[in-house]
XYZ file of C-alpha atoms in Angstrom:
408
model
C 266.503 23.816 147.001
C 264.987 26.976 148.530
C 264.475 25.187 151.840
C 268.126 24.108 151.905
C 269.304 27.626 151.141
C 267.176 29.039 153.974
C 268.563 26.461 156.415
C 272.160 27.239 155.442
C 271.438 30.974 155.676
C 270.156 30.746 159.255
C 273.059 28.535 160.306
C 275.503 31.070 158.871
C 273.768 33.912 160.729
C 274.134 32.094 164.038
C 277.797 31.222 163.431
C 278.558 34.821 162.511
C 276.919 36.019 165.713
C 278.716 33.569 167.976
C 282.214 33.832 166.512
C 282.705 37.592 167.058
C 281.691 37.227 170.701
C 284.450 34.664 171.256
C 286.855 36.689 169.123
C 286.096 39.859 171.095
C 286.803 37.915 174.270
C 290.266 36.875 173.108
C 291.059 40.295 171.665
C 290.061 41.996 174.914
C 292.370 39.720 176.897
C 295.299 40.654 174.674
C 294.767 44.398 174.319
C 293.562 45.146 177.828
C 296.142 42.826 179.272
C 298.880 44.912 177.673
C 297.494 48.058 179.262
C 297.187 46.448 182.695
C 300.198 44.137 182.773
C 300.868 44.997 186.417
C 297.496 43.579 187.484
C 297.585 39.935 188.591
C 293.803 39.385 188.447
C 292.281 37.428 185.529
C 290.708 39.815 183.030
C 287.852 37.515 181.983
C 285.370 35.984 184.429
C 283.637 32.795 183.271
C 280.285 31.499 184.475
C 277.856 28.630 183.840
C 274.088 28.822 184.220
C 270.980 26.668 184.036
C 267.394 27.958 183.559
C 263.929 26.387 183.611
C 261.319 28.507 181.804
C 257.602 27.558 181.843
C 255.357 29.670 179.629
C 251.936 30.491 178.238
C 251.503 30.479 174.444
C 249.644 33.563 173.221
C 246.582 32.420 171.265
C 246.903 34.120 167.853
C 245.153 31.554 165.616
C 242.441 28.901 165.678
C 245.179 26.251 165.387
C 246.275 27.119 168.941
C 242.676 27.337 170.150
C 241.858 23.714 169.272
C 241.710 23.447 165.478
C 244.478 20.840 165.459
C 245.009 17.081 165.500
C 244.659 16.861 169.295
C 241.437 18.932 169.202
C 242.547 20.875 172.295
C 244.249 24.136 173.141
C 247.981 24.476 172.674
C 248.764 27.068 175.336
C 251.655 25.716 177.430
C 255.393 25.598 176.863
C 258.449 24.525 178.822
C 262.136 25.004 178.052
C 265.465 24.064 179.643
C 268.554 26.242 179.078
C 272.251 25.593 179.633
C 274.427 28.701 179.244
C 278.091 29.718 179.260
C 278.907 33.404 179.771
C 281.906 35.629 180.343
C 282.239 39.111 181.728
C 285.134 41.498 181.867
C 286.930 41.940 185.170
C 286.454 45.186 187.076
C 290.213 45.791 186.623
C 289.918 45.886 182.811
C 288.913 48.910 180.733
C 285.763 47.227 179.426
C 284.928 46.072 182.926
C 285.224 49.638 184.192
C 282.973 50.864 181.362
C 280.401 48.041 181.765
C 280.880 46.574 185.282
C 277.674 44.501 185.393
C 277.444 43.161 181.827
C 277.856 39.519 180.795
C 277.495 37.774 177.422
C 277.792 34.265 176.076
C 276.297 31.273 174.271
C 273.289 29.158 175.248
C 271.577 25.920 174.211
C 267.936 25.160 175.024
C 265.301 22.469 174.550
C 261.657 23.522 174.028
C 258.415 21.606 174.197
C 254.904 22.892 173.439
C 253.281 19.561 174.348
C 252.351 19.038 170.682
C 255.330 17.156 169.200
C 253.385 15.792 166.201
C 252.397 19.200 164.830
C 255.007 21.594 166.288
C 257.939 19.381 167.250
C 260.321 19.848 170.173
C 262.891 22.320 168.817
C 266.407 22.943 170.133
C 267.778 26.508 170.104
C 271.365 27.740 169.925
C 271.753 31.419 170.723
C 273.902 34.331 171.810
C 272.783 36.242 174.891
C 273.676 39.274 176.969
C 272.476 40.759 180.233
C 273.196 43.591 182.627
C 271.915 45.413 185.684
C 268.969 47.815 185.617
C 268.970 48.744 189.316
C 270.616 47.675 192.577
C 267.765 47.018 195.003
C 269.707 45.670 198.003
C 273.420 44.916 198.606
C 272.943 41.358 197.255
C 269.793 41.819 195.149
C 269.535 43.497 191.740
C 267.005 43.917 188.937
C 268.571 42.771 185.637
C 267.600 42.241 182.013
C 268.735 39.586 179.541
C 268.111 39.047 175.824
C 268.614 35.869 173.766
C 268.932 35.743 169.975
C 269.650 32.724 167.806
C 268.168 29.911 165.739
C 265.852 27.042 166.708
C 266.029 23.675 164.954
C 263.724 20.670 164.659
C 260.292 22.218 164.091
C 257.448 20.297 162.471
C 256.536 22.753 159.740
C 253.371 23.265 157.725
C 252.709 20.662 155.034
C 249.611 20.480 152.838
C 249.361 16.717 153.316
C 251.017 15.685 156.589
C 250.610 18.859 158.719
C 247.926 21.025 157.079
C 246.508 22.700 160.203
C 249.793 24.154 161.428
C 249.652 27.492 159.585
C 252.032 29.185 162.060
C 255.375 27.531 161.324
C 256.611 27.430 157.733
C 260.187 26.163 158.116
C 262.173 23.607 160.101
C 264.593 26.320 161.297
C 263.283 29.519 162.859
C 264.695 32.551 164.598
C 264.555 32.527 168.405
C 264.197 35.914 170.182
C 263.766 36.340 173.931
C 263.753 39.255 176.389
C 263.633 38.712 180.136
C 263.591 40.776 183.335
C 264.806 39.077 186.491
C 265.743 39.489 190.123
C 269.322 38.378 190.712
C 270.262 37.288 194.240
C 273.945 36.807 195.164
C 273.557 33.963 197.673
C 277.307 33.181 197.796
C 280.541 34.568 196.414
C 280.324 32.086 193.512
C 276.564 31.422 193.285
C 273.566 33.450 192.122
C 269.865 32.645 191.983
C 267.709 34.393 189.369
C 263.946 34.497 188.825
C 261.759 36.635 186.600
C 259.512 36.926 183.558
C 260.230 36.880 179.845
C 258.799 37.175 176.336
C 259.722 34.823 173.483
C 259.100 34.947 169.725
C 259.771 32.270 167.089
C 259.521 33.034 163.343
C 261.412 32.632 160.062
C 261.785 36.324 159.221
C 259.421 36.133 156.238
C 261.891 33.925 154.352
C 259.366 31.089 154.059
C 255.590 30.675 154.100
C 253.631 30.532 156.366
C 255.216 32.929 158.863
C 252.591 33.342 161.588
C 255.173 32.676 164.295
C 254.753 31.622 167.909
C 254.737 33.971 170.934
C 255.249 32.896 174.547
C 254.853 34.818 177.820
C 256.529 33.014 180.680
C 258.591 32.894 183.828
C 262.067 31.666 184.565
C 264.114 30.426 187.474
C 267.805 29.666 187.268
C 271.156 29.322 188.977
C 274.565 30.720 187.953
C 278.009 29.505 189.050
C 281.051 31.764 188.648
C 284.207 29.808 187.730
C 287.662 30.546 189.115
C 288.727 33.422 191.308
C 286.443 36.421 191.558
C 286.646 39.800 193.246
C 286.197 39.385 196.960
C 283.106 40.975 198.426
C 284.010 44.461 199.618
C 287.367 44.506 197.788
C 288.680 47.769 196.372
C 288.492 47.983 192.581
C 289.440 50.732 190.113
C 286.865 53.479 189.584
C 284.343 53.614 186.747
C 285.300 54.887 183.299
C 282.976 57.230 181.405
C 283.134 58.240 177.743
C 283.034 61.821 176.545
C 279.876 62.649 174.543
C 280.614 62.762 170.828
C 279.140 62.081 167.373
C 279.939 58.856 165.495
C 278.724 57.692 162.069
C 277.417 54.229 161.153
C 277.380 52.954 157.559
C 275.492 49.671 157.002
C 275.059 47.677 153.785
C 272.660 44.706 153.896
C 270.736 42.175 151.817
C 268.297 39.273 152.223
C 265.529 37.325 150.515
C 261.812 37.393 151.298
C 258.494 35.789 150.381
C 255.539 37.751 149.042
C 251.801 37.230 149.066
C 249.113 39.073 147.114
C 245.422 39.731 147.732
C 243.307 40.582 144.702
C 239.959 39.699 143.105
C 238.939 38.382 146.564
C 241.671 35.720 146.242
C 244.762 35.440 148.453
C 247.796 33.954 146.698
C 251.427 33.262 147.536
C 253.913 34.200 144.813
C 256.226 31.256 144.043
C 259.935 31.641 144.784
C 261.859 34.241 146.777
C 262.745 37.864 146.066
C 265.924 39.800 146.728
C 266.216 42.809 149.034
C 269.219 45.154 149.329
C 269.740 48.386 151.221
C 272.086 50.930 152.773
C 271.829 53.071 155.918
C 273.946 56.019 157.004
C 273.355 57.223 160.564
C 275.072 60.068 162.465
C 274.661 59.045 166.132
C 275.264 61.165 169.230
C 276.899 59.138 172.022
C 275.302 60.428 175.232
C 277.063 58.089 177.693
C 278.540 54.594 178.055
C 275.240 52.882 177.268
C 273.223 55.034 174.890
C 273.495 56.655 171.477
C 270.781 58.086 169.215
C 270.467 59.905 165.910
C 268.889 60.170 162.483
C 269.461 57.621 159.707
C 269.202 58.079 155.938
C 267.849 54.785 154.538
C 267.624 53.428 150.987
C 266.209 50.023 150.014
C 265.520 48.052 146.849
C 262.832 45.328 147.115
C 262.422 43.016 144.123
C 258.907 42.075 145.265
C 257.515 45.614 145.669
C 254.475 46.711 143.635
C 254.251 43.460 141.645
C 250.473 43.597 141.852
C 250.403 46.439 139.324
C 252.277 44.308 136.768
C 250.583 40.919 137.056
C 249.707 38.871 134.006
C 246.483 36.846 134.159
C 244.249 36.177 137.150
C 244.996 35.611 140.852
C 245.450 31.859 140.972
C 248.268 30.470 143.106
C 249.517 28.052 140.460
C 249.639 30.557 137.614
C 250.929 33.882 138.914
C 253.089 35.738 136.413
C 254.370 39.317 136.319
C 256.172 41.797 134.145
C 259.253 43.171 135.881
C 258.419 46.596 137.384
C 260.720 49.528 136.598
C 263.466 50.309 139.124
C 261.756 53.377 140.605
C 258.726 51.250 141.547
C 260.895 49.011 143.755
C 263.270 51.568 145.272
C 262.624 53.916 148.187
C 264.525 56.391 150.349
C 263.514 57.562 153.807
C 264.604 58.927 157.167
C 264.371 57.147 160.516
C 264.932 58.042 164.142
C 267.390 55.603 165.735
C 268.214 54.706 169.330
C 270.842 52.193 170.415
C 271.696 50.347 173.614
C 275.493 49.989 173.641
C 277.281 47.113 175.375
C 280.563 45.237 174.893
C 280.463 42.829 171.914
C 276.809 43.687 171.060
C 274.552 46.700 170.524
C 270.766 46.719 170.009
C 269.405 49.295 167.550
C 265.741 50.299 167.100
C 264.280 52.748 164.604
C 261.052 54.257 163.302
C 261.086 55.877 159.865
C 259.072 56.913 156.860
C 259.848 56.690 153.157
C 260.045 60.137 151.546
C 261.030 59.170 148.004
C 259.033 56.237 146.590
C 256.559 55.150 143.933
C 253.656 52.758 144.444
C 251.611 51.717 147.447
C 253.992 49.046 148.796
C 256.672 51.640 149.628
C 254.286 54.146 151.191
C 254.117 54.816 154.905
C 256.149 54.094 158.019
C 258.671 51.314 158.626
C 260.222 49.981 161.836
C 263.609 48.378 162.421
C 265.069 46.147 165.141
C 268.727 45.174 164.702
C 271.553 43.465 166.570
C 275.107 44.667 165.913
C 277.949 42.274 166.719
C 281.443 43.795 166.770
C 284.171 42.025 164.823
C 286.698 44.800 165.494
C 286.394 48.140 167.247
C 284.845 49.716 164.119
C 283.553 46.819 161.983
C 280.359 44.987 162.954
C 277.866 42.414 161.702
C 274.304 43.667 161.300
C 271.333 41.301 161.749
C 268.024 43.146 161.620
C 264.365 42.896 160.758
C 262.050 45.462 159.205
C 258.306 45.862 159.683
C 255.993 47.942 157.519
C 253.193 50.192 158.834
C 253.748 48.951 162.418
C 252.202 45.523 161.689
C 253.255 43.859 158.418
C 256.430 41.698 158.288
C 258.758 43.037 155.641
C 262.273 41.593 155.386
C 265.504 40.587 157.095
C 268.517 42.923 157.012
C 271.736 40.847 156.971
C 274.888 42.848 156.386
C 278.070 44.580 157.484
C 278.559 47.964 159.106
C 281.428 50.320 159.835
C 281.570 53.034 162.508
C 283.504 56.235 161.808
C 284.820 58.676 164.421
C 284.275 56.308 167.337
C 285.909 57.717 170.501
C 284.932 54.951 172.903
């Protein structure tokens, strides 16, 4: 039952990410089209792409070093990606704010040359990219991130797959960041090549959660569909926002697994535990692409400080606990936040420390990485992950947010 719930949860996350991107596309065509009804150019540019990405698997466990069925290293990966993207025309308001940004949906097939123990998963993901620097008239340095879910893993099983202690669920998150050189070889064609980093894990929703990390390269081709701006054509000038302060309110929840170490015995607590939290962040908008500020954070974690209230000894089949009081599982802190702002999506990172807490599990620093997907101008989906003490996986942060006083 828990496995089914986790699978449904990840599928819902992916659908919620993809739908707003398409919705934002349609909304932009309507609203911007009304403001620019005298312009005959299409306001959305569509493109198709194909990537090949070979990679090296970072050796983080003896399973990858040869302690597996094949009795050899698992250190190579290969993936094939088919992608659809759209970008806003340079005549539109969003195109004038973000002239080099594209976003879309991708599908990929991965192999790690160990199908019996790891499988050959398929990923479905949202992605976005933009320009970092223009190097030559037809050559630019760009970045691109991918975020979604991967399906079809061979997960850990005590009987049939006992050595695979990295992958604990059939569905895992897929996260990728790449840097690439983009060469405009023709009005409608681009070639891209670069390097990227990839991470697969289940967000601590299932055990084990060692995850898989890949460092690799990529080479790809992109075809723009339909009419595009002619090279050297005159387009409207850039738009720039006025610096101002906006306010983000986020409410989130998730489930997590919990392990305990005590009496020289490591045990996994059966079942899953609930997590809920709220963030309020005044953010100063410096320019089109960047905002930063300070966030007040509060979180309740049903699994926090259970060790102090255990009943009996540390044996995996007989772990029982008294329910800790509320103040032992609740914490409040402050975090510094920075955010990369783009159409449809924003990426938020933060480093904070709990100031009001009780018990060792809530003590110390926490780190946050989150993706915000805009449903409307002010309302957004929030999909994030929190680490503890710069190294320990903590919990997912799945919720809704609202931005006040947004002058973009």
